Coordinates of C-alpha atoms in Angstrom, one line a residue:
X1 CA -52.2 -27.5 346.4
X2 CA -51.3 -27.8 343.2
X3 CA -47.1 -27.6 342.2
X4 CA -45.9 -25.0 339.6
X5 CA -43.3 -26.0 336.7
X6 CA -39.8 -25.4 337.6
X7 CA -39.5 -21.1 338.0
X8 CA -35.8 -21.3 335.4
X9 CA -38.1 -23.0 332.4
X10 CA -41.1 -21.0 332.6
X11 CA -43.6 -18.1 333.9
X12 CA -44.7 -17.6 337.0
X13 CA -46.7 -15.5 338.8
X14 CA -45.1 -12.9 340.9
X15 CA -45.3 -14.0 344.7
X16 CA -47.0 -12.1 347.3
X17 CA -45.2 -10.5 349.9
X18 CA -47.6 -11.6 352.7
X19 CA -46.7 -15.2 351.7
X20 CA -42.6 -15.0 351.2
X21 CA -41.4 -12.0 353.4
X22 CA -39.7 -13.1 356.6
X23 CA -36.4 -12.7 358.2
X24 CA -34.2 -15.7 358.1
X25 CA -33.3 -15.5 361.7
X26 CA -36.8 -16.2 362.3
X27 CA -37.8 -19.6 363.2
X28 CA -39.5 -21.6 362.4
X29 CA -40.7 -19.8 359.8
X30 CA -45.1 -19.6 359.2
X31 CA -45.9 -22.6 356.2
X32 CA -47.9 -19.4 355.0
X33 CA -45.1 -17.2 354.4
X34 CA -43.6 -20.3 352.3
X35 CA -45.9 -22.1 350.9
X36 CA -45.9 -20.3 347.6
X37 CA -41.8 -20.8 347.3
X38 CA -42.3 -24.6 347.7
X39 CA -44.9 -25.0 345.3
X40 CA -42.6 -23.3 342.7
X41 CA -39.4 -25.2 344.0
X42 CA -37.5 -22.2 345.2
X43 CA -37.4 -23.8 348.2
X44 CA -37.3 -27.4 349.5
X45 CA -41.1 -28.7 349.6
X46 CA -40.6 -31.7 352.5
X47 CA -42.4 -29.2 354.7
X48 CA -45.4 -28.5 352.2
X49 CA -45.3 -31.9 351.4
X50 CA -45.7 -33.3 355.4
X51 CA -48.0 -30.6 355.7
X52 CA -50.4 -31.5 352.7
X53 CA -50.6 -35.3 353.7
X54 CA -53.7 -37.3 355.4
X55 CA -53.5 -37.6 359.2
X56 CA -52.1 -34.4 360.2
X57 CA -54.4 -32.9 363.3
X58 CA -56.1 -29.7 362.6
X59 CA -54.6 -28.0 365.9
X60 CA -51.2 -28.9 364.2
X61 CA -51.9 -27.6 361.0
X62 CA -52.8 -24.4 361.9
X63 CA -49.8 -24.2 364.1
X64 CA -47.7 -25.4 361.2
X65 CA -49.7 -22.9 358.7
X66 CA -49.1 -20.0 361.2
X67 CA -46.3 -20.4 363.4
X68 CA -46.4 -17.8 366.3
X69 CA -48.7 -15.6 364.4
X70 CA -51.5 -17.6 365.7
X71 CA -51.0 -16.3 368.9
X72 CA -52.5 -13.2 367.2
X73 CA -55.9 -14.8 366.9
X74 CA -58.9 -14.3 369.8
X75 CA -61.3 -15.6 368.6
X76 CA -62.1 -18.2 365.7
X77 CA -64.2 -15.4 363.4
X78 CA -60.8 -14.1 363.1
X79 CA -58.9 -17.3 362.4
X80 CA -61.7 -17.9 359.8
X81 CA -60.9 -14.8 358.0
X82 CA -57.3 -14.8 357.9
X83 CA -57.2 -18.7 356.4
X84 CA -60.0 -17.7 353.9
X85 CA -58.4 -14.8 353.1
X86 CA -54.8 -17.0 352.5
X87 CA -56.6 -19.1 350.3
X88 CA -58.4 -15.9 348.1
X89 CA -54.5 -15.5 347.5
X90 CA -53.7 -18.9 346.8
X91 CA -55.9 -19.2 344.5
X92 CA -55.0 -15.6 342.7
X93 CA -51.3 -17.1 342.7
X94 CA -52.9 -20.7 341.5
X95 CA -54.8 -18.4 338.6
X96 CA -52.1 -16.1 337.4
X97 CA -50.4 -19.4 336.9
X98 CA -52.5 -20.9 334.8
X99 CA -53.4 -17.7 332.7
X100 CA -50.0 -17.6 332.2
X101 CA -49.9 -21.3 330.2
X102 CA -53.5 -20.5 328.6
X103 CA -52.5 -17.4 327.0
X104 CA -49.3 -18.9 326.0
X105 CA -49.4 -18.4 321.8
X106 CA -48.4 -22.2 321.3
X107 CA -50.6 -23.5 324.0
X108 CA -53.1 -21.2 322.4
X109 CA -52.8 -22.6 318.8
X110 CA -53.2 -26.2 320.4
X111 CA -56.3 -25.7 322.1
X112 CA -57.7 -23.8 319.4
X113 CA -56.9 -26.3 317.0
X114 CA -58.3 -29.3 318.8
X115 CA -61.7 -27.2 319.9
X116 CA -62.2 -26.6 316.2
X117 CA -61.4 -30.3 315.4
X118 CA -63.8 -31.4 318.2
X119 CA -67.0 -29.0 316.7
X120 CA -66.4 -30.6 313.5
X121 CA -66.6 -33.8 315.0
X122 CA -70.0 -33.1 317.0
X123 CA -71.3 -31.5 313.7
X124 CA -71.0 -34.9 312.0
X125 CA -71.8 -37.0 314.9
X126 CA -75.4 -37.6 313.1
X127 CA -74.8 -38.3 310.3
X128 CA -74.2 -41.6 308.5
X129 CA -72.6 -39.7 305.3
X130 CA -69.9 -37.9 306.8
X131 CA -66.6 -39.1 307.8
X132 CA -63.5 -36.6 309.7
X133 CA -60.5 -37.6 309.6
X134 CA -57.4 -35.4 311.1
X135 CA -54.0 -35.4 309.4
X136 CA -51.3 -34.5 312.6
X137 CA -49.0 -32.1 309.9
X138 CA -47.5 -28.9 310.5
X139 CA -47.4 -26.3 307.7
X140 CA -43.5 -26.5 307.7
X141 CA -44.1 -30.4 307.1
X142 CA -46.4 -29.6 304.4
X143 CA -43.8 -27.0 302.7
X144 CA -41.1 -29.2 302.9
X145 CA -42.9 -32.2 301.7
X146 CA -43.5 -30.3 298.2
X147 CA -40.1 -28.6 298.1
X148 CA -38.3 -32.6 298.2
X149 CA -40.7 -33.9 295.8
X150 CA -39.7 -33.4 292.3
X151 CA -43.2 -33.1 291.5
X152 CA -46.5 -32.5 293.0
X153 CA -47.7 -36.3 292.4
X154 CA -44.8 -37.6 294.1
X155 CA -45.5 -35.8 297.6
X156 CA -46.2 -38.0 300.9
X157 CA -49.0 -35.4 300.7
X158 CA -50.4 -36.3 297.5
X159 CA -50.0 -40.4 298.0
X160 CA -52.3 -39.4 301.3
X161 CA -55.2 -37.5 299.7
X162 CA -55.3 -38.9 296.0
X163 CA -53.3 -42.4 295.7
X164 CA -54.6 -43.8 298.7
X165 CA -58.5 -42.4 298.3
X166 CA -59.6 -41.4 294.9
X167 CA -57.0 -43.4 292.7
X168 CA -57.3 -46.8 294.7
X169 CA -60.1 -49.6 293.8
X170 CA -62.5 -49.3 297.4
X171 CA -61.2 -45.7 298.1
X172 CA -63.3 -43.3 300.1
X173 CA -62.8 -39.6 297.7
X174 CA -62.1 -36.7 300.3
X175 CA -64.6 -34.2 299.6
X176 CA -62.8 -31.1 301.5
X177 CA -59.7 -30.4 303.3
X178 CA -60.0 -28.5 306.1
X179 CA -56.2 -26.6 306.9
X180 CA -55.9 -25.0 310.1
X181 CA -52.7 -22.4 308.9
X182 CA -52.5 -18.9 308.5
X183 CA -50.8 -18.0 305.6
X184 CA -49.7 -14.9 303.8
X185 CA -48.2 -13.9 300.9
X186 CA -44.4 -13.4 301.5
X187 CA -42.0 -15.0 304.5
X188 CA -41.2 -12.9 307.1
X189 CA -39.2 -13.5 310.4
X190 CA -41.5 -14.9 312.7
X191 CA -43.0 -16.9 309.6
X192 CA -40.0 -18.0 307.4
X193 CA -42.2 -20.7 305.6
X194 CA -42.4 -19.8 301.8
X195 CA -46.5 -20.1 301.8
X196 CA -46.8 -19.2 298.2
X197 CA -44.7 -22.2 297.0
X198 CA -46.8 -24.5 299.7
X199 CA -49.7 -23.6 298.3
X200 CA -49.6 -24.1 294.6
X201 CA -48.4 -27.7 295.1
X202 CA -51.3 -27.7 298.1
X203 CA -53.9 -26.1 295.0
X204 CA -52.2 -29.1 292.1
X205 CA -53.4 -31.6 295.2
X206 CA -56.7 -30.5 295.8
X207 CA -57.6 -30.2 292.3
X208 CA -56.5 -33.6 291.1
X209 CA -58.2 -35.2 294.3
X210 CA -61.3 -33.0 293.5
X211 CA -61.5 -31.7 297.2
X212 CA -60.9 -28.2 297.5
X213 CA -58.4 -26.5 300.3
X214 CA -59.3 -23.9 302.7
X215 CA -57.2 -22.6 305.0
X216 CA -56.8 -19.4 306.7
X217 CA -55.6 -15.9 305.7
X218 CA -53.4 -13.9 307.9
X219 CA -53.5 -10.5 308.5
X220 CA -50.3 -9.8 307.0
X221 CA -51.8 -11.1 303.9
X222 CA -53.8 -7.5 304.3
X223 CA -51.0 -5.7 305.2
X224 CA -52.6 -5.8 308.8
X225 CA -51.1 -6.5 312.1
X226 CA -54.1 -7.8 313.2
X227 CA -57.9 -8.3 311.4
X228 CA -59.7 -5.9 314.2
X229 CA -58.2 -2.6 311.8
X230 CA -60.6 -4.0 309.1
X231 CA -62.9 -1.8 311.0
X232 CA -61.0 1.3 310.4
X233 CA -60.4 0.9 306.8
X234 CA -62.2 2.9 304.0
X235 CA -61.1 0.6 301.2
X236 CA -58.9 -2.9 300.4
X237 CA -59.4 -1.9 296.4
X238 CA -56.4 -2.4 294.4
X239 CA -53.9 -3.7 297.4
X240 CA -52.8 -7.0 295.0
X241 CA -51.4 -4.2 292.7
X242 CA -48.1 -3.9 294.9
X243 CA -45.5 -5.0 293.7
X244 CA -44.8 -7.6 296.8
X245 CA -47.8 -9.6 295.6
X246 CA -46.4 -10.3 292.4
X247 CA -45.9 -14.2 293.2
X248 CA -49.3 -14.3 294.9
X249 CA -50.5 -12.8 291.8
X250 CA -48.8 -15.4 289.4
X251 CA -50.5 -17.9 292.2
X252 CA -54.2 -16.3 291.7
X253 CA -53.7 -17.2 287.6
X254 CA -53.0 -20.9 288.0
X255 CA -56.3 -23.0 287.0
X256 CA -55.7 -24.8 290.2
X257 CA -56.1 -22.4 292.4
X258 CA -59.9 -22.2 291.8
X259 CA -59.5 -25.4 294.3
X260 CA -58.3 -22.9 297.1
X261 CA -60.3 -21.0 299.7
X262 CA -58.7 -18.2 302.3
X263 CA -61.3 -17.2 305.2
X264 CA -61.3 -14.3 307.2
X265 CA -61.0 -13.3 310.3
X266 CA -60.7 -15.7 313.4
X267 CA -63.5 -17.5 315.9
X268 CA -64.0 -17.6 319.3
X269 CA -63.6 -20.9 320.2
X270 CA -63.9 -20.9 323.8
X271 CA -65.4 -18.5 326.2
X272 CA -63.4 -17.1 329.2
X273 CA -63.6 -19.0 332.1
X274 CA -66.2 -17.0 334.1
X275 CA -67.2 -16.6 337.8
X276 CA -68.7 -20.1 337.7
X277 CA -64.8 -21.3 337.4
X278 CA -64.2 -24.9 335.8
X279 CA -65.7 -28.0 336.7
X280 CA -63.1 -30.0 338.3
X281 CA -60.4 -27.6 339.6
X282 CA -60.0 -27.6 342.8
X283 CA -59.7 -24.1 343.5
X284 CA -62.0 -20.7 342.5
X285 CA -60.4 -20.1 339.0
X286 CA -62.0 -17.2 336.7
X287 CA -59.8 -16.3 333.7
X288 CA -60.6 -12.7 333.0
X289 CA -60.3 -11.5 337.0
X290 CA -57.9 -9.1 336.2
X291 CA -58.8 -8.2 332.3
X292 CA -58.4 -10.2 329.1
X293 CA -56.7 -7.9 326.1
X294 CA -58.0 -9.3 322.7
X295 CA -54.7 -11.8 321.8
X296 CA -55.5 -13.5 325.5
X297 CA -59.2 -14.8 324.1
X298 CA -59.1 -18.2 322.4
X299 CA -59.5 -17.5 319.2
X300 CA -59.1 -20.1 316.1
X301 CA -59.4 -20.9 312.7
X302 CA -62.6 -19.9 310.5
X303 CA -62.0 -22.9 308.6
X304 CA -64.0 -25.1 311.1
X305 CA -66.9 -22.7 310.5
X306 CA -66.8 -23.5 307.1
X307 CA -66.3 -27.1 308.0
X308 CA -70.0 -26.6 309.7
X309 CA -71.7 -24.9 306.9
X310 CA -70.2 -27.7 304.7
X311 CA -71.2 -30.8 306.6
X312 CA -75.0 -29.7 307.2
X313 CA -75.2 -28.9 303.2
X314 CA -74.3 -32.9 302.6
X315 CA -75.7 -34.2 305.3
X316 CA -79.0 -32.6 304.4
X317 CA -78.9 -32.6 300.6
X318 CA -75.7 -34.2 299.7
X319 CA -75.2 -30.5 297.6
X320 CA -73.4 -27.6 298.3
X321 CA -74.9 -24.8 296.2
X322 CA -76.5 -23.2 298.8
X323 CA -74.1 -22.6 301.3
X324 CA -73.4 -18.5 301.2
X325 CA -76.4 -16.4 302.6
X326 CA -78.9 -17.2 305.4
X327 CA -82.9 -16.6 306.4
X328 CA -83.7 -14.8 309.8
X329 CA -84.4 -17.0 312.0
X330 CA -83.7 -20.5 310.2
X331 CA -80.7 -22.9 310.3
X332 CA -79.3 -23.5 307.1
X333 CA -77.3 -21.8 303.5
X334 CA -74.3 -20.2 305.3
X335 CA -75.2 -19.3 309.0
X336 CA -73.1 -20.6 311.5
X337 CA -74.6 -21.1 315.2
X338 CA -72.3 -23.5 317.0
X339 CA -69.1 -21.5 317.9
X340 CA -68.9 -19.8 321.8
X341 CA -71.1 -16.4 321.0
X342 CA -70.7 -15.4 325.1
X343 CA -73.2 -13.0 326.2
X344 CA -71.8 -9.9 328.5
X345 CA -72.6 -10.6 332.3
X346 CA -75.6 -8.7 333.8
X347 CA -78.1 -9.4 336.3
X348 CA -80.0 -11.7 333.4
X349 CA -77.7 -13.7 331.9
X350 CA -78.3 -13.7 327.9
X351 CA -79.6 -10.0 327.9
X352 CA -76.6 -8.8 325.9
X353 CA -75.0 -11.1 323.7
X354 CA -71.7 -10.9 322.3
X355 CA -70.8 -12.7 318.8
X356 CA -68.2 -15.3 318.0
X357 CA -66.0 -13.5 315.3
X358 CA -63.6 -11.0 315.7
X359 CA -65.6 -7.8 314.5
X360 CA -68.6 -6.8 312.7
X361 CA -66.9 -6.2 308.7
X362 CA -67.9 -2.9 307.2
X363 CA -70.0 -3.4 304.1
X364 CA -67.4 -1.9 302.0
X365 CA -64.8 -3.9 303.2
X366 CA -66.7 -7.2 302.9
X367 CA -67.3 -6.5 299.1
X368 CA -63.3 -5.7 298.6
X369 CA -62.6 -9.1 299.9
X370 CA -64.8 -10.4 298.0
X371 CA -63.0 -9.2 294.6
X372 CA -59.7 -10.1 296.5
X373 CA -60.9 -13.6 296.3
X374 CA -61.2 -14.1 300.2
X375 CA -63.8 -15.3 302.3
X376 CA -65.2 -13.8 304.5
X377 CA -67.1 -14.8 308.2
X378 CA -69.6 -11.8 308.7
X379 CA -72.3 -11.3 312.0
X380 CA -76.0 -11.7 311.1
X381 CA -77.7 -8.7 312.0
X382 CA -79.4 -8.4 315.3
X383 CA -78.2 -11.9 316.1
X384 CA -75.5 -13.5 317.7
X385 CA -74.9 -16.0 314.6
X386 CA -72.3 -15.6 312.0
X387 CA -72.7 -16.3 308.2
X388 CA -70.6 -16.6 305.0
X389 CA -72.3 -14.6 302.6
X390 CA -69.8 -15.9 300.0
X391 CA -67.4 -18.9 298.5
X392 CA -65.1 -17.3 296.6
X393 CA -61.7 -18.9 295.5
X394 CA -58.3 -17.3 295.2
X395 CA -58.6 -17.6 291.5
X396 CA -58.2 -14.4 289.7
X397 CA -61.1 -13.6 288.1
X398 CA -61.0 -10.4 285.8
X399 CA -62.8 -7.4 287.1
X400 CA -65.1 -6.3 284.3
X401 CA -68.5 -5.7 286.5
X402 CA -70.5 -5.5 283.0
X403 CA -69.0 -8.4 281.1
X404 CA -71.2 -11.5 281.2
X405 CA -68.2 -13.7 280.7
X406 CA -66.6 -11.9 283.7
X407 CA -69.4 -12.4 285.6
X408 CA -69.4 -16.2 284.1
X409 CA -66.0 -16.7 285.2
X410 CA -66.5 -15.3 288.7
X411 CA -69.3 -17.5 289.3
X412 CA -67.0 -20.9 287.9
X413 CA -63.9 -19.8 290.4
X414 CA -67.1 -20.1 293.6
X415 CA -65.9 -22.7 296.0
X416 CA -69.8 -23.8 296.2
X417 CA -69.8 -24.7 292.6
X418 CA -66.7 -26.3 293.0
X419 CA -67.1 -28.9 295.4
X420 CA -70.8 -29.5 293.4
X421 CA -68.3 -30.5 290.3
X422 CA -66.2 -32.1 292.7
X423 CA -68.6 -34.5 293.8
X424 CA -69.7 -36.0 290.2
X425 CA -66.1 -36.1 289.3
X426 CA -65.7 -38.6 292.5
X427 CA -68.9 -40.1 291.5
X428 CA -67.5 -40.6 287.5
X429 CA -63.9 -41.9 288.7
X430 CA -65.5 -44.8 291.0
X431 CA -68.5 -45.8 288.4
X432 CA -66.6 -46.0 285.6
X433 CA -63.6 -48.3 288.0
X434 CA -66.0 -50.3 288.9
X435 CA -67.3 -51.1 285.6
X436 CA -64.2 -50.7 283.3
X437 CA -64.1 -54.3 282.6
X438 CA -67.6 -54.4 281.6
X439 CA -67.3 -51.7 278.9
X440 CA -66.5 -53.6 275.1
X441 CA -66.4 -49.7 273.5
X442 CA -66.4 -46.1 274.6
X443 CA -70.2 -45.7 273.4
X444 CA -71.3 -48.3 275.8
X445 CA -69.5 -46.3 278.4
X446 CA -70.7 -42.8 277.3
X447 CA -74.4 -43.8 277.2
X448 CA -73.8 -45.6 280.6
X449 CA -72.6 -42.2 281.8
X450 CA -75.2 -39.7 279.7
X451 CA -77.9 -42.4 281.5
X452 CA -76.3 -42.1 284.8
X453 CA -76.1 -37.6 284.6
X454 CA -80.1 -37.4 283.4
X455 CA -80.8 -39.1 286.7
X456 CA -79.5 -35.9 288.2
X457 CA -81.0 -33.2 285.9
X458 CA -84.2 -31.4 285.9
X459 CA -84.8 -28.7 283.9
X460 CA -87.6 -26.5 285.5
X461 CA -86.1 -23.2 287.2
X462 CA -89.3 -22.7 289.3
X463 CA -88.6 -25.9 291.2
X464 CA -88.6 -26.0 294.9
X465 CA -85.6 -25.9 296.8
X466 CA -85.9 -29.3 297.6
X467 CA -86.2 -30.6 294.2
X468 CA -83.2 -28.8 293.2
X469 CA -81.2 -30.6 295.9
X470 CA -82.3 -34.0 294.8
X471 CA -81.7 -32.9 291.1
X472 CA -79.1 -30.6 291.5
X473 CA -78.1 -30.0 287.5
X474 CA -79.8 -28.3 285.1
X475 CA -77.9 -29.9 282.0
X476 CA -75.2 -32.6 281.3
X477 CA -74.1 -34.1 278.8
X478 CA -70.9 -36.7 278.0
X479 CA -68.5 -37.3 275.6
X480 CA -66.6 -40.9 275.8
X481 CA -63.6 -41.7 273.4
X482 CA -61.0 -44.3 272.9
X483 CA -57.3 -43.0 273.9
X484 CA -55.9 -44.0 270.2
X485 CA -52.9 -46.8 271.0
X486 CA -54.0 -47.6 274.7
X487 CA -56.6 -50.3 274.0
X488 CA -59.3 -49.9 277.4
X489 CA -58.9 -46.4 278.2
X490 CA -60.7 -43.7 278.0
X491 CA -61.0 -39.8 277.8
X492 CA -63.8 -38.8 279.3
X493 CA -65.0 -35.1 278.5
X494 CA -68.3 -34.0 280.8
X495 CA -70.2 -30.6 280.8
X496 CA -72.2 -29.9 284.0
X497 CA -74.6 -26.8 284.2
X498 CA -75.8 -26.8 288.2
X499 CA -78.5 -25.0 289.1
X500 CA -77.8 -21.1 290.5
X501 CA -79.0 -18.6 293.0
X502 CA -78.5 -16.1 290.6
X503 CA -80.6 -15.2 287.2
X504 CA -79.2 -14.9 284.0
X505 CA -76.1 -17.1 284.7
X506 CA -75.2 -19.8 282.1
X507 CA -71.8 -21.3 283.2
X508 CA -71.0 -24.8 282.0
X509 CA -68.7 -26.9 284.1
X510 CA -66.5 -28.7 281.8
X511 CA -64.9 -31.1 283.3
X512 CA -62.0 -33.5 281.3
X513 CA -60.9 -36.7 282.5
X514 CA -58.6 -39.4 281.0
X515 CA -60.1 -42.3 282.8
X516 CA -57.2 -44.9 283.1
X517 CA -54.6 -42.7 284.6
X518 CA -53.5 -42.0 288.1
X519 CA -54.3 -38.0 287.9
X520 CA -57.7 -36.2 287.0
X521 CA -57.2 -32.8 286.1
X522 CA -60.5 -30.5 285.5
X523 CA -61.1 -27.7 282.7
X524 CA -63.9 -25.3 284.1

C-alpha cells in the first residue's frame, strides 16, 4: 500500500465511509475501516505498518483486516468478494490520489515539458548531424537576465547562445532554439512577467546567433481564455489594431523579430492512462475512470512539433525550405506523426482515431493567423497527423495582397527561409575564422567566398526536389571589403536567392556581416 503526502500540504482524495466510519468505543477497531486514515497520516500507521510486513499468517491478517466482521463471513466466496471488493476501493482512493498530482498545473507543465524534450531527443537519435541540448531556464530567469543587462550582448543569455558557440574559434553555431513558454502580449496577474520586453532582447539574440526562436503563443495573446474557441470564431482580422497591442505592435516592426516564431495551439503529449493501467504500479490505475475535462489532458508546447519537422528537414537534406505543407500519405515538408494521436476505445482498437492537437482550425481562422504572423499546427485531413502548413515570423509584414514587394517581404519574414540564410551565415562566420590568417587582401577572401556560394547554386527551376536540396540557392553573389583603419578585417556583404515553392517570387537575402567583430547582424 502505497503512503499519501501529509493531508495539511496537499490534496487528497475524499475517504470512503466504509473504510473510516466506526465508533470509538468500538475495539479494536477493523484495519479496513482505518487503513485509508494511516496511509494519509491522520492516524498513527504502527498498525498498517505491522500489518503490511513479511511473516504475518494469513488467518491473522484477515482477522486484523476484519476484526469481528469476519464472523459475518460463511463461506470463503463471500470472503473473496468483500477483500476484492476493499481493494476495488483501495485502488479508487490510490487513483483519485494520483489524478490529483497529475492534473496538478505545475506538475502538468513538468511532465509536459520533459515529454516534449524526450521526442525531440528520439527524433534525433539517428542522426549524426543533429545535436539537443536543454537549457534548465525559466521565462522569469530569461526576463530578468535582459532587464540587468545594460544591453542585449551583455546577457548571461547571449554569452550562452552567441559568445560561447558562434563567436568562439571551435564553436558548434545553434541552428534553432526551441522555448517552451507561453507568452502574450501584456502582463496580467497570474502572468506578471513583461513578455514583450523578454522577447525583443530574446529576437536581438537569435538574430545575432543566426538561430531563430520559437516559442509558444498563449491564448490571451488572442484575447482567448483558452484556443478550443478558435472554433467558434468567424474572423481574427484586424485584432492587432487595439490599442493594448500597441507594444506588440512596435515589437512586430523591429528587423529582429523576423528571427521569432509563435505556434498555435497545444499537443497532446501523453495519452490518458487507459484500462491497461501503467506498467509497474502496483495497483489497477486508469486515469479517466471518472471523466477527464480538457485542462486534465496532458497537453504541451507545439514548439516540439516544430522541433520534429525541423530535425527531419536537416537530417535529410541539411535544408529547411520545405518544411510547411505535406503529401497524403508520405513522411516529410511539414507533417508531424510522432505526438500521442489516441484512438477512441471500441471493440477494435484503432477504428476511430482521435488527433494530437487541440482542435481542427477553421480555414478562415488559419489564414488570419497567418497575416497575424503566427503559426499555426493544423490536422491533415482524414488522418490522424498534424501539419504546419506555414513558417511565418512575427515580423510585420504590410498587408497589400497585390503588391509584389508585399508579397516579397512576406515571403523574406518566413521562418523557412530564415533558418536557410541562417545556416550559410554559420557556414560564412566559421570559413572565413578558420582562414582569416590566410587572407593577404579582401579579394582573395571575396573570390574564396563567391567560389565557396557557386558550389551551392544551380540555376535550373525544373530541377528535382532532390537536386534543389543538394543545391539549395538559385543565385549568390559576394562582396568583400577592407574596414578602412582596422588593418585584417572585413565587411562582408552577401546576397542569397534560395530556391521557392512558389512562382514568380524574386526575394534576395542580403545578408551584411563585419567579419572581425563579436556580433553579426543580417539585412534581409
Amino acid at each position: 500500500m502505497s503512503v499519501a503526502p501529509d493531508a495539511s500540504t496537499s490534496a487528497s482524495p475524499p475517504a470512503n465511509p466504509a473504510l473510516l466510519n466506526m465508533p470509538e468505543d468500538d475495539a479494536p477497531r477493523p484495519l479496513r475501516r482505518l487503513a485509508a486514515a494511516m496511509a494519509c497520516k491522520r492516524l498513527p500507521a504502527e498498525r498498517l505498518d505491522a500489518f503490511l510486513r513479511p511473516g504475518l499468517g494469513l488467518a491473522a491478517a484477515l482477522k486484523d483486516w476484519f476484526g469481528s466482521d469476519i464472523d459475518h463471513f460463511t463461506d470463503p466466496q463471500s470472503l473473496i468478494g468483500a477483500l476484492e471488493r476493499d481493494i476495488a476501493l483501495l485502488d479508487d482512493m490510490l487513483s483519485r490520489q494520483l489524478n490529483a498530482i497529475l492534473h496538478a498545473r505545475r506538475f502538468q507543465k513538468l511532465e509536459s515539458g520533459w515529454r516534449g524534450l524526450n521526442h525531440l531527443v528520439h527524433c534525433a537519435a539517428g542522426s549524426e548531424h543533429v545535436i539537443v541540448r536543454a537549457l534548465n531556464i525559466s521565462w522569469a530567469e530569461i526576463a530578468s537576465d535582459f532587464e540587468r543587462a545594460p544591453d542585449f550582448d551583455q546577457s548571461h543569455l547571449f554569452a550562452k547562445v552567441y559568445s560561447q558557440e558562434f563567436g568562439m574559434p571551435g564553436g558548434t553555431p545553434y541552428g534553432i532554439l526551441l522555448c517552451d513558454y507561453e507568452v502574450r502580449h501584456r502582463p496580467s496577474s497570474d502572468a506578471p512577467v513583461d513578455d514583450v520586453a523578454a522577447l525583443s532582447g530574446l529576437a536581438s539574440v537569435a538574430a545575432a546567433a543566426f538561430a531563430p526562436a520559437i516559442l509558444s503563443a498563449s491564448p490571451r495573446l488572442l484575447g482567448l481564455e483558452h484556443f478550443l474557441s478558435l472554433d467558434r470564431l468567424s474572423t481574427l482580422s484586424g485584432l492587432y489594431r487595439n490599442p493594448e497591442y500597441t507594444r506588440f505592435n512596435r515589437l512586430r516592426d523591429l528587423e529582429d523579430s523576423r528571427f521569432l516564431g509563435l505556434v498555435v495551439p497545444r499537443v497532446l503529449m501523453r495519452a490518458p492512462y487507459g484500462q491497461d493501467g501503467v506498467p509497474g504500479l502496483k495497483f489497477r490505475y486508469r486515469e479517466d475512470l471518472h471523466g477527464l475535462a480538457h485542462h486534465e489532458l496532458c497537453w504541451g508546447s507545439a514548439v516540439y512539433a516544430f522541433g520534429e519537422v525541423v530535425i527531419r528537414a536537416f537530417d535529410l537534406h541539411g535544408w529547411f525550405a520545405d518544411i510547411c505543407g505535406g503529401r497524403r500519405d508520405v513522411l516529410d515538408h511539414g507533417v508531424v506523426d510522432g505526438l500521442t494521436a489516441p484512438s477512441v476505445e471500441t471493440d477494435s482498437p484503432g477504428t476511430v482515431e482521435r488527433f494530437a492537437s487541440e482542435l481542427v482550425i477553421p480555414t478562415q481562422i488559419e489564414q488570419d493567423l497567418w497575416q497575424l504572423g503566427l503559426i499555426s499546427l493544423n490536422v491533415c485531413k482524414s488522418t490522424s497527423r498534424l501539419v504546419f502548413y506555414t513558417s511565418s515570423s512575427i515580423q510585420n509584414v504590410p498587408d497589400q495582397r497585390t503588391s509584389s514587394a508585399a508579397a516579397n517581404a512576406r515571403i523574406s519574414a518566413m521562418l523557412r527561409y530564415i533558418l536557410c540564410v541562417s545556416r550559410f551565415a554559420h557556414y560564412v562566420k566559421v570559413r572565413v575564422r578558420d582562414r582569416i590568417g590566410s587572407y593577404v587582401t579582401a579579394e582573395a577572401c571575396e573570390r574564396d567566398l563567391q567560389t565557396w556560394l557557386l558550389g551551392y547554386c544551380l540555376g535550373n527551376d525544373d530541377a528535382s526536389m532532390e537536386m534543389k536540396a543538394r543545391y539549395p540557392l538559385r543565385e549568390a553573389s559576394v562582396e568583400v571589403k577592407e574596414v578602412p583603419g582596422r588593418p585584417g578585417n572585413f565587411a562582408c556583404v552577401m546576397h542569397l536567392r534560395p530556391h521557392f515553392q512558389l512562382d514568380q517570387i524574386f526575394t534576395t537575402f542580403k545578408l551584411v556581416t563585419d567579419i572581425a567583430l563579436q556580433n553579426q547582424r543580417p539585412a534581409i
